[in-house]
PDB file of C-alpha atoms in Angstrom:
ATOM      1  CA  MET A   3      87.529 139.496 155.352  1.00 46.00           C
ATOM      2  CA  THR A   4      89.592 136.315 154.902  1.00 46.00           C
ATOM      3  CA  PRO A   5      93.362 136.928 154.929  1.00 47.00           C
ATOM      4  CA  LEU A   6      95.096 136.214 151.669  1.00 48.00           C
ATOM      5  CA  HIS A   7      97.664 134.055 153.504  1.00 44.00           C
ATOM      6  CA  PRO A   8      96.098 132.649 156.664  1.00 45.00           C
ATOM      7  CA  THR A   9      98.510 131.448 159.348  1.00 45.00           C
ATOM      8  CA  PRO A  10      98.436 127.635 159.581  1.00 44.00           C
ATOM      9  CA  LEU A  11      97.352 126.127 162.883  1.00 45.00           C
ATOM     10  CA  HIS A  12     100.553 124.076 162.972  1.00 43.00           C
ATOM     11  CA  PRO A  13     103.334 126.079 161.305  1.00 45.00           C
ATOM     12  CA  THR A  14     106.070 124.147 159.586  1.00 42.00           C
ATOM     13  CA  PRO A  15     109.299 124.512 161.609  1.00 48.00           C
ATOM     14  CA  LEU A  16     112.031 126.513 159.964  1.00 52.00           C
ATOM     15  CA  HIS A  17     114.485 123.672 160.608  1.00 58.00           C
ATOM     16  CA  SER A  18     113.706 119.979 160.572  1.00 67.00           C
ATOM     17  CA  THR A  19     117.148 118.972 161.856  1.00 76.00           C
ATOM     18  CA  PRO A  20     117.562 118.744 165.641  1.00 83.00           C
ATOM     19  CA  LEU A  21     119.366 121.404 167.656  1.00 93.00           C
ATOM     20  CA  HIS A  22     121.942 120.322 170.247  1.00 97.00           C
ATOM     21  CA  ARG A  23     123.128 122.725 172.950  1.00 97.00           C
ATOM     22  CA  ILE A  24     126.845 122.484 173.661  1.00 98.00           C
ATOM     23  CA  GLY A  25     128.256 123.886 176.888  1.00 97.00           C
ATOM     24  CA  LEU A  26     131.921 124.915 176.941  1.00 97.00           C
ATOM     25  CA  VAL A  27     133.955 125.528 180.095  1.00 96.00           C
ATOM     26  CA  VAL A  28     136.921 127.581 178.892  1.00 94.00           C
ATOM     27  CA  PRO A  29     139.817 129.627 180.286  1.00 93.00           C
ATOM     28  CA  SER A  30     138.998 133.327 180.252  1.00 90.00           C
ATOM     29  CA  SER A  31     141.875 134.044 177.868  1.00 91.00           C
ATOM     30  CA  ASN A  32     140.917 131.291 175.414  1.00 92.00           C
ATOM     31  CA  VAL A  33     139.383 132.441 172.132  1.00 93.00           C
ATOM     32  CA  THR A  34     140.200 129.539 169.799  1.00 95.00           C
ATOM     33  CA  VAL A  35     138.026 126.675 170.996  1.00 94.00           C
ATOM     34  CA  GLU A  36     134.904 128.828 170.644  1.00 95.00           C
ATOM     35  CA  THR A  37     135.905 129.409 167.034  1.00 96.00           C
ATOM     36  CA  GLU A  38     137.188 126.018 165.929  1.00 97.00           C
ATOM     37  CA  VAL A  39     134.697 123.618 167.532  1.00 97.00           C
ATOM     38  CA  PRO A  40     131.655 125.534 166.195  1.00 97.00           C
ATOM     39  CA  ALA A  41     133.317 125.767 162.774  1.00 97.00           C
ATOM     40  CA  LEU A  42     133.863 122.005 162.778  1.00 97.00           C
ATOM     41  CA  LEU A  43     130.370 121.070 163.910  1.00 97.00           C
ATOM     42  CA  ALA A  44     128.812 123.491 161.408  1.00 96.00           C
ATOM     43  CA  ARG A  45     129.984 121.005 158.756  1.00 96.00           C
ATOM     44  CA  HIS A  46     127.756 118.249 160.127  1.00 95.00           C
ATOM     45  CA  ALA A  47     125.154 117.103 157.650  1.00 90.00           C
ATOM     46  CA  GLY A  48     122.459 115.967 160.063  1.00 89.00           C
ATOM     47  CA  ALA A  49     122.294 118.289 163.063  1.00 94.00           C
ATOM     48  CA  ARG A  50     122.501 121.868 164.260  1.00 95.00           C
ATOM     49  CA  PHE A  51     124.349 123.133 167.317  1.00 97.00           C
ATOM     50  CA  SER A  52     124.319 126.140 169.621  1.00 97.00           C
ATOM     51  CA  PHE A  53     127.237 126.996 171.906  1.00 97.00           C
ATOM     52  CA  HIS A  54     127.136 128.350 175.436  1.00 97.00           C
ATOM     53  CA  SER A  55     130.316 129.195 177.349  1.00 96.00           C
ATOM     54  CA  SER A  56     131.319 129.825 180.927  1.00 95.00           C
ATOM     55  CA  ARG A  57     134.785 131.169 181.692  1.00 95.00           C
ATOM     56  CA  MET A  58     137.434 130.461 184.338  1.00 91.00           C
ATOM     57  CA  ARG A  59     139.995 133.223 184.952  1.00 92.00           C
ATOM     58  CA  MET A  60     143.449 132.295 183.624  1.00 86.00           C
ATOM     59  CA  HIS A  61     146.160 134.268 181.825  1.00 87.00           C
ATOM     60  CA  THR A  62     149.470 132.429 182.249  1.00 87.00           C
ATOM     61  CA  VAL A  63     149.704 128.710 181.566  1.00 86.00           C
ATOM     62  CA  SER A  64     151.473 127.787 184.796  1.00 88.00           C
ATOM     63  CA  PRO A  65     150.803 125.089 187.411  1.00 87.00           C
ATOM     64  CA  GLU A  66     149.627 127.698 189.913  1.00 88.00           C
ATOM     65  CA  GLU A  67     147.180 129.407 187.559  1.00 88.00           C
ATOM     66  CA  LEU A  68     145.905 126.085 186.238  1.00 87.00           C
ATOM     67  CA  ARG A  69     145.081 124.908 189.768  1.00 89.00           C
ATOM     68  CA  ALA A  70     143.377 128.223 190.562  1.00 89.00           C
ATOM     69  CA  MET A  71     141.428 127.966 187.322  1.00 85.00           C
ATOM     70  CA  ASN A  72     140.228 124.451 188.085  1.00 88.00           C
ATOM     71  CA  ASP A  73     138.904 125.709 191.424  1.00 92.00           C
ATOM     72  CA  GLN A  74     136.379 127.816 189.468  1.00 92.00           C
ATOM     73  CA  ARG A  75     134.891 124.786 187.739  1.00 92.00           C
ATOM     74  CA  GLY A  76     131.901 124.456 190.079  1.00 93.00           C
ATOM     75  CA  ARG A  77     130.564 127.907 189.252  1.00 95.00           C
ATOM     76  CA  CYS A  78     130.944 127.290 185.523  1.00 94.00           C
ATOM     77  CA  VAL A  79     129.128 123.964 185.686  1.00 95.00           C
ATOM     78  CA  ASP A  80     126.257 125.578 187.605  1.00 95.00           C
ATOM     79  CA  GLU A  81     125.961 128.284 184.950  1.00 95.00           C
ATOM     80  CA  LEU A  82     125.828 125.744 182.127  1.00 95.00           C
ATOM     81  CA  ALA A  83     123.320 123.640 184.036  1.00 94.00           C
ATOM     82  CA  ASP A  84     121.048 126.696 183.985  1.00 94.00           C
ATOM     83  CA  ALA A  85     121.321 126.671 180.184  1.00 94.00           C
ATOM     84  CA  GLY A  86     120.111 123.064 179.971  1.00 94.00           C
ATOM     85  CA  VAL A  87     122.921 121.911 177.695  1.00 96.00           C
ATOM     86  CA  ASP A  88     122.928 118.496 176.021  1.00 97.00           C
ATOM     87  CA  ALA A  89     126.699 118.074 176.311  1.00 98.00           C
ATOM     88  CA  LEU A  90     129.368 119.827 178.345  1.00 97.00           C
ATOM     89  CA  LEU A  91     133.020 120.006 177.236  1.00 97.00           C
ATOM     90  CA  TYR A  92     135.675 120.990 179.777  1.00 95.00           C
ATOM     91  CA  ALA A  93     137.838 122.715 177.222  1.00 94.00           C
ATOM     92  CA  CYS A  94     141.307 123.046 178.693  1.00 92.00           C
ATOM     93  CA  LEU A  95     143.471 120.007 178.055  1.00 93.00           C
ATOM     94  CA  VAL A  96     146.538 120.872 180.132  1.00 92.00           C
ATOM     95  CA  ALA A  97     144.471 122.018 183.127  1.00 92.00           C
ATOM     96  CA  LEU A  98     143.492 118.392 183.692  1.00 94.00           C
ATOM     97  CA  MET A  99     146.603 116.611 182.450  1.00 95.00           C
ATOM     98  CA  ALA A 100     148.803 118.698 184.764  1.00 93.00           C
ATOM     99  CA  GLN A 101     146.935 117.251 187.758  1.00 93.00           C
ATOM    100  CA  GLY A 102     148.246 113.737 187.170  1.00 95.00           C
ATOM    101  CA  PRO A 103     147.221 110.518 185.421  1.00 96.00           C
ATOM    102  CA  GLY A 104     143.526 109.759 185.178  1.00 96.00           C
ATOM    103  CA  GLU A 105     142.381 113.285 186.040  1.00 95.00           C
ATOM    104  CA  HIS A 106     139.963 113.496 183.086  1.00 96.00           C
ATOM    105  CA  ARG A 107     138.022 110.566 184.568  1.00 96.00           C
ATOM    106  CA  ARG A 108     137.921 112.100 188.056  1.00 95.00           C
ATOM    107  CA  ALA A 109     136.826 115.459 186.642  1.00 95.00           C
ATOM    108  CA  LYS A 110     134.115 113.822 184.556  1.00 96.00           C
ATOM    109  CA  GLU A 111     132.708 112.042 187.603  1.00 96.00           C
ATOM    110  CA  ALA A 112     132.755 115.218 189.702  1.00 95.00           C
ATOM    111  CA  VAL A 113     131.031 117.292 187.012  1.00 96.00           C
ATOM    112  CA  ALA A 114     128.408 114.599 186.351  1.00 96.00           C
ATOM    113  CA  THR A 115     127.654 114.395 190.092  1.00 96.00           C
ATOM    114  CA  GLN A 116     127.238 118.172 190.297  1.00 96.00           C
ATOM    115  CA  LEU A 117     124.911 118.203 187.294  1.00 96.00           C
ATOM    116  CA  ALA A 118     122.882 115.301 188.682  1.00 96.00           C
ATOM    117  CA  ALA A 119     122.322 117.303 191.871  1.00 94.00           C
ATOM    118  CA  ALA A 120     120.806 119.993 189.627  1.00 93.00           C
ATOM    119  CA  GLY A 121     118.534 117.402 188.013  1.00 94.00           C
ATOM    120  CA  GLN A 122     120.504 117.317 184.755  1.00 93.00           C
ATOM    121  CA  ALA A 123     122.359 114.564 182.916  1.00 96.00           C
ATOM    122  CA  PRO A 124     124.115 115.950 179.838  1.00 96.00           C
ATOM    123  CA  ALA A 125     127.048 114.138 178.304  1.00 97.00           C
ATOM    124  CA  VAL A 126     130.193 115.230 180.168  1.00 97.00           C
ATOM    125  CA  LEU A 127     133.451 115.418 178.237  1.00 98.00           C
ATOM    126  CA  SER A 128     136.855 117.048 178.410  1.00 97.00           C
ATOM    127  CA  SER A 129     139.492 117.992 175.873  1.00 97.00           C
ATOM    128  CA  ALA A 130     141.935 115.761 177.741  1.00 97.00           C
ATOM    129  CA  GLY A 131     139.645 112.737 177.575  1.00 98.00           C
ATOM    130  CA  ALA A 132     138.676 113.516 173.986  1.00 98.00           C
ATOM    131  CA  LEU A 133     142.296 113.410 172.850  1.00 98.00           C
ATOM    132  CA  VAL A 134     142.779 110.045 174.549  1.00 98.00           C
ATOM    133  CA  SER A 135     139.600 108.599 173.026  1.00 97.00           C
ATOM    134  CA  GLY A 136     140.410 110.084 169.610  1.00 97.00           C
ATOM    135  CA  LEU A 137     143.808 108.414 169.541  1.00 98.00           C
ATOM    136  CA  HIS A 138     142.229 105.118 170.555  1.00 97.00           C
ATOM    137  CA  ALA A 139     139.605 105.512 167.804  1.00 96.00           C
ATOM    138  CA  LEU A 140     142.434 105.832 165.281  1.00 97.00           C
ATOM    139  CA  GLY A 141     144.118 102.728 166.689  1.00 97.00           C
ATOM    140  CA  ALA A 142     147.212 104.825 167.352  1.00 98.00           C
ATOM    141  CA  GLN A 143     149.917 103.699 169.737  1.00 97.00           C
ATOM    142  CA  ARG A 144     153.074 105.583 168.712  1.00 98.00           C
ATOM    143  CA  ILE A 145     152.475 109.304 168.336  1.00 98.00           C
ATOM    144  CA  GLY A 146     154.169 112.627 167.684  1.00 98.00           C
ATOM    145  CA  LEU A 147     153.017 115.688 169.584  1.00 98.00           C
ATOM    146  CA  VAL A 148     153.166 119.476 169.162  1.00 98.00           C
ATOM    147  CA  THR A 149     152.366 121.577 172.234  1.00 98.00           C
ATOM    148  CA  PRO A 150     152.546 125.319 172.909  1.00 97.00           C
ATOM    149  CA  TYR A 151     153.491 124.821 176.558  1.00 95.00           C
ATOM    150  CA  LEU A 152     156.585 125.557 178.587  1.00 95.00           C
ATOM    151  CA  LEU A 153     158.738 122.450 178.707  1.00 96.00           C
ATOM    152  CA  PRO A 154     157.795 121.236 182.229  1.00 95.00           C
ATOM    153  CA  LEU A 155     154.074 121.306 181.354  1.00 94.00           C
ATOM    154  CA  ALA A 156     154.712 119.722 177.962  1.00 96.00           C
ATOM    155  CA  LYS A 157     156.472 116.864 179.733  1.00 97.00           C
ATOM    156  CA  GLN A 158     153.435 116.407 181.995  1.00 96.00           C
ATOM    157  CA  VAL A 159     151.230 116.096 178.908  1.00 97.00           C
ATOM    158  CA  VAL A 160     153.623 113.481 177.520  1.00 98.00           C
ATOM    159  CA  GLU A 161     153.589 111.570 180.810  1.00 97.00           C
ATOM    160  CA  TYR A 162     149.792 111.721 180.930  1.00 97.00           C
ATOM    161  CA  LEU A 163     149.422 110.263 177.449  1.00 98.00           C
ATOM    162  CA  GLU A 164     151.981 107.581 178.200  1.00 98.00           C
ATOM    163  CA  SER A 165     150.005 106.655 181.335  1.00 98.00           C
ATOM    164  CA  GLU A 166     147.096 106.015 178.954  1.00 98.00           C
ATOM    165  CA  GLY A 167     149.157 103.460 177.029  1.00 97.00           C
ATOM    166  CA  PHE A 168     150.549 105.591 174.199  1.00 98.00           C
ATOM    167  CA  THR A 169     154.208 105.970 173.283  1.00 98.00           C
ATOM    168  CA  VAL A 170     155.115 109.602 172.614  1.00 98.00           C
ATOM    169  CA  GLN A 171     158.157 109.034 170.444  1.00 96.00           C
ATOM    170  CA  SER A 172     158.776 112.699 169.709  1.00 98.00           C
ATOM    171  CA  PHE A 173     157.313 115.983 170.940  1.00 98.00           C
ATOM    172  CA  ALA A 174     157.793 119.726 170.604  1.00 98.00           C
ATOM    173  CA  ALA A 175     157.231 122.411 173.249  1.00 97.00           C
ATOM    174  CA  LEU A 176     156.901 125.886 171.744  1.00 98.00           C
ATOM    175  CA  GLU A 177     157.488 127.460 175.176  1.00 96.00           C
ATOM    176  CA  VAL A 178     154.684 130.044 175.070  1.00 96.00           C
ATOM    177  CA  GLY A 179     153.492 130.808 178.595  1.00 92.00           C
ATOM    178  CA  ASP A 180     150.994 133.616 177.933  1.00 91.00           C
ATOM    179  CA  ASN A 181     147.687 132.014 176.979  1.00 89.00           C
ATOM    180  CA  ALA A 182     146.602 134.965 174.833  1.00 91.00           C
ATOM    181  CA  GLU A 183     149.820 134.581 172.833  1.00 94.00           C
ATOM    182  CA  VAL A 184     149.116 130.866 172.391  1.00 94.00           C
ATOM    183  CA  GLY A 185     146.001 131.860 170.455  1.00 94.00           C
ATOM    184  CA  CYS A 186     148.180 133.850 168.038  1.00 96.00           C
ATOM    185  CA  ILE A 187     150.813 131.202 167.231  1.00 97.00           C
ATOM    186  CA  PRO A 188     151.076 131.158 163.422  1.00 97.00           C
ATOM    187  CA  GLY A 189     150.394 127.938 161.577  1.00 97.00           C
ATOM    188  CA  ASP A 190     153.819 128.000 159.899  1.00 97.00           C
ATOM    189  CA  ARG A 191     155.482 127.811 163.299  1.00 97.00           C
ATOM    190  CA  VAL A 192     153.342 124.819 164.293  1.00 98.00           C
ATOM    191  CA  LEU A 193     154.073 122.983 161.033  1.00 98.00           C
ATOM    192  CA  ASP A 194     157.791 123.738 161.339  1.00 98.00           C
ATOM    193  CA  ALA A 195     157.728 122.205 164.818  1.00 98.00           C
ATOM    194  CA  ALA A 196     156.005 119.118 163.409  1.00 98.00           C
ATOM    195  CA  ARG A 197     158.654 118.857 160.681  1.00 97.00           C
ATOM    196  CA  GLY A 198     161.288 118.698 163.382  1.00 97.00           C
ATOM    197  CA  LEU A 199     159.750 115.608 165.001  1.00 98.00           C
ATOM    198  CA  ASP A 200     160.917 112.055 164.462  1.00 97.00           C
ATOM    199  CA  LEU A 201     157.752 110.495 163.035  1.00 97.00           C
ATOM    200  CA  THR A 202     159.377 107.271 161.826  1.00 97.00           C
ATOM    201  CA  GLY A 203     156.892 104.483 162.530  1.00 95.00           C
ATOM    202  CA  ALA A 204     154.384 106.851 164.143  1.00 97.00           C
ATOM    203  CA  ASP A 205     150.699 105.985 163.947  1.00 98.00           C
ATOM    204  CA  ALA A 206     149.405 109.561 164.345  1.00 98.00           C
ATOM    205  CA  LEU A 207     150.455 113.162 164.825  1.00 98.00           C
ATOM    206  CA  VAL A 208     148.768 115.480 167.332  1.00 98.00           C
ATOM    207  CA  ILE A 209     149.343 118.797 165.592  1.00 98.00           C
ATOM    208  CA  SER A 210     147.996 120.819 168.536  1.00 97.00           C
ATOM    209  CA  ALA A 211     147.649 119.368 172.033  1.00 96.00           C
ATOM    210  CA  CYS A 212     145.865 122.536 173.160  1.00 95.00           C
ATOM    211  CA  VAL A 213     142.431 123.962 172.351  1.00 94.00           C
ATOM    212  CA  GLN A 214     143.878 127.493 172.341  1.00 95.00           C
ATOM    213  CA  MET A 215     146.616 126.900 169.745  1.00 97.00           C
ATOM    214  CA  PRO A 216     144.986 127.299 166.291  1.00 96.00           C
ATOM    215  CA  SER A 217     144.992 124.060 164.318  1.00 94.00           C
ATOM    216  CA  LEU A 218     141.893 123.747 162.172  1.00 95.00           C
ATOM    217  CA  ASP A 219     143.583 124.878 158.961  1.00 96.00           C
ATOM    218  CA  LEU A 220     146.607 122.651 159.594  1.00 97.00           C
ATOM    219  CA  VAL A 221     145.065 119.195 159.917  1.00 97.00           C
ATOM    220  CA  ALA A 222     144.426 118.396 156.257  1.00 96.00           C
ATOM    221  CA  PRO A 223     147.720 119.878 154.936  1.00 97.00           C
ATOM    222  CA  ALA A 224     149.664 118.045 157.650  1.00 98.00           C
ATOM    223  CA  GLU A 225     148.030 114.734 156.755  1.00 97.00           C
ATOM    224  CA  ALA A 226     149.008 115.280 153.123  1.00 97.00           C
ATOM    225  CA  GLU A 227     152.580 116.238 154.046  1.00 97.00           C
ATOM    226  CA  PHE A 228     153.335 113.603 156.671  1.00 97.00           C
ATOM    227  CA  GLY A 229     151.258 110.745 155.301  1.00 97.00           C
ATOM    228  CA  LEU A 230     149.666 109.717 158.600  1.00 97.00           C
ATOM    229  CA  PRO A 231     146.506 110.577 160.555  1.00 98.00           C
ATOM    230  CA  VAL A 232     146.617 114.049 162.107  1.00 98.00           C
ATOM    231  CA  LEU A 233     144.356 115.291 164.874  1.00 97.00           C
ATOM    232  CA  SER A 234     144.210 118.153 167.328  1.00 98.00           C
ATOM    233  CA  ALA A 235     142.513 118.920 170.614  1.00 97.00           C
ATOM    234  CA  ALA A 236     139.767 120.650 168.592  1.00 97.00           C
ATOM    235  CA  THR A 237     139.084 117.810 166.145  1.00 98.00           C
ATOM    236  CA  ALA A 238     139.235 115.287 168.994  1.00 98.00           C
ATOM    237  CA  GLY A 239     136.743 117.398 170.950  1.00 98.00           C
ATOM    238  CA  ALA A 240     134.351 117.562 168.000  1.00 98.00           C
ATOM    239  CA  HIS A 241     134.655 113.801 167.516  1.00 98.00           C
ATOM    240  CA  ALA A 242     133.911 113.129 171.197  1.00 98.00           C
ATOM    241  CA  LEU A 243     130.908 115.467 171.191  1.00 98.00           C
ATOM    242  CA  LEU A 244     129.381 113.807 168.144  1.00 97.00           C
ATOM    243  CA  ARG A 245     129.844 110.329 169.569  1.00 97.00           C
ATOM    244  CA  ALA A 246     128.391 111.362 172.941  1.00 97.00           C
ATOM    245  CA  LEU A 247     125.333 112.816 171.197  1.00 97.00           C
ATOM    246  CA  GLU A 248     125.009 109.565 169.171  1.00 96.00           C
ATOM    247  CA  LEU A 249     125.497 111.421 165.898  1.00 96.00           C
ATOM    248  CA  PRO A 250     127.641 110.235 162.970  1.00 95.00           C
ATOM    249  CA  ALA A 251     131.185 111.433 163.683  1.00 96.00           C
ATOM    250  CA  VAL A 252     131.798 112.478 160.086  1.00 96.00           C
ATOM    251  CA  LEU A 253     132.958 115.985 159.182  1.00 96.00           C
ATOM    252  CA  PRO A 254     134.562 116.893 155.850  1.00 95.00           C
ATOM    253  CA  GLY A 255     138.071 118.286 155.725  1.00 94.00           C
ATOM    254  CA  ALA A 256     138.812 117.518 159.382  1.00 96.00           C
ATOM    255  CA  GLY A 257     141.263 114.667 159.066  1.00 96.00           C
ATOM    256  CA  ALA A 258     141.154 110.900 159.326  1.00 97.00           C
ATOM    257  CA  LEU A 259     139.528 110.876 162.763  1.00 97.00           C
ATOM    258  CA  LEU A 260     136.378 112.510 161.383  1.00 97.00           C
ATOM    259  CA  ALA A 261     136.465 111.009 157.908  1.00 95.00           C
ATOM    260  CA  ALA A 262     134.877 107.635 158.631  1.00 72.00           C
ATOM    261  CA  GLY A 263     132.832 108.217 161.769  1.00 60.00           C
ATOM    262  CA  GLY A 264     134.924 105.941 163.936  1.00 56.00           C
TER     263      GLY A 264
END
């Protein structure tokens, strides 16, 4: 008896848009980047994404714990190599910037070499490098900066960005050392810190120089309030991922960086 609905020899795929696997190397206490970056990329009109994380133990955002966390990178990269990701984002901005100028380039080279030894060549990115490239894409030179870090680490972030040719004319350090608490900083506190900055003549505002400090809901309101481009570690990371995957870097409601695909 012939079935009423025979199965076609070549079934039509459920999705015609391509799927890109994104690997995330994150601190164990980070919960925000795995929320905000997927939420951003879900807005993309022409592609789909899956997300695969590997975690490095870290609780307190201190120089000692950041160094110990970075020492776990090799294991995490091996795990994500097993997943066959198309792009890998080292998603802890201060972990690299605290190691001195140019560290995002050295880390990228080391990770790419490790992946090549495993026969893989995904795009390799970092939150630190993404923020630098995002600011360059905006043509920004003079910037304001909001960080959650203790003041000594915040100053290292400032020095890192200035070594990349930017002028940080004003910055805020919210002095939160516990990384789990960073993920709970309310948006009103972040915006109040931004309101306390001297943004006269600034080209851009980094509303959150940390992938753990929530920022996604702040970017558009901050652009409207301050009248200049606003980005965060999360929006910069999404922008860098899209460019590395050769996809249009256009996402609605994510600020000037992702408005025109620059």
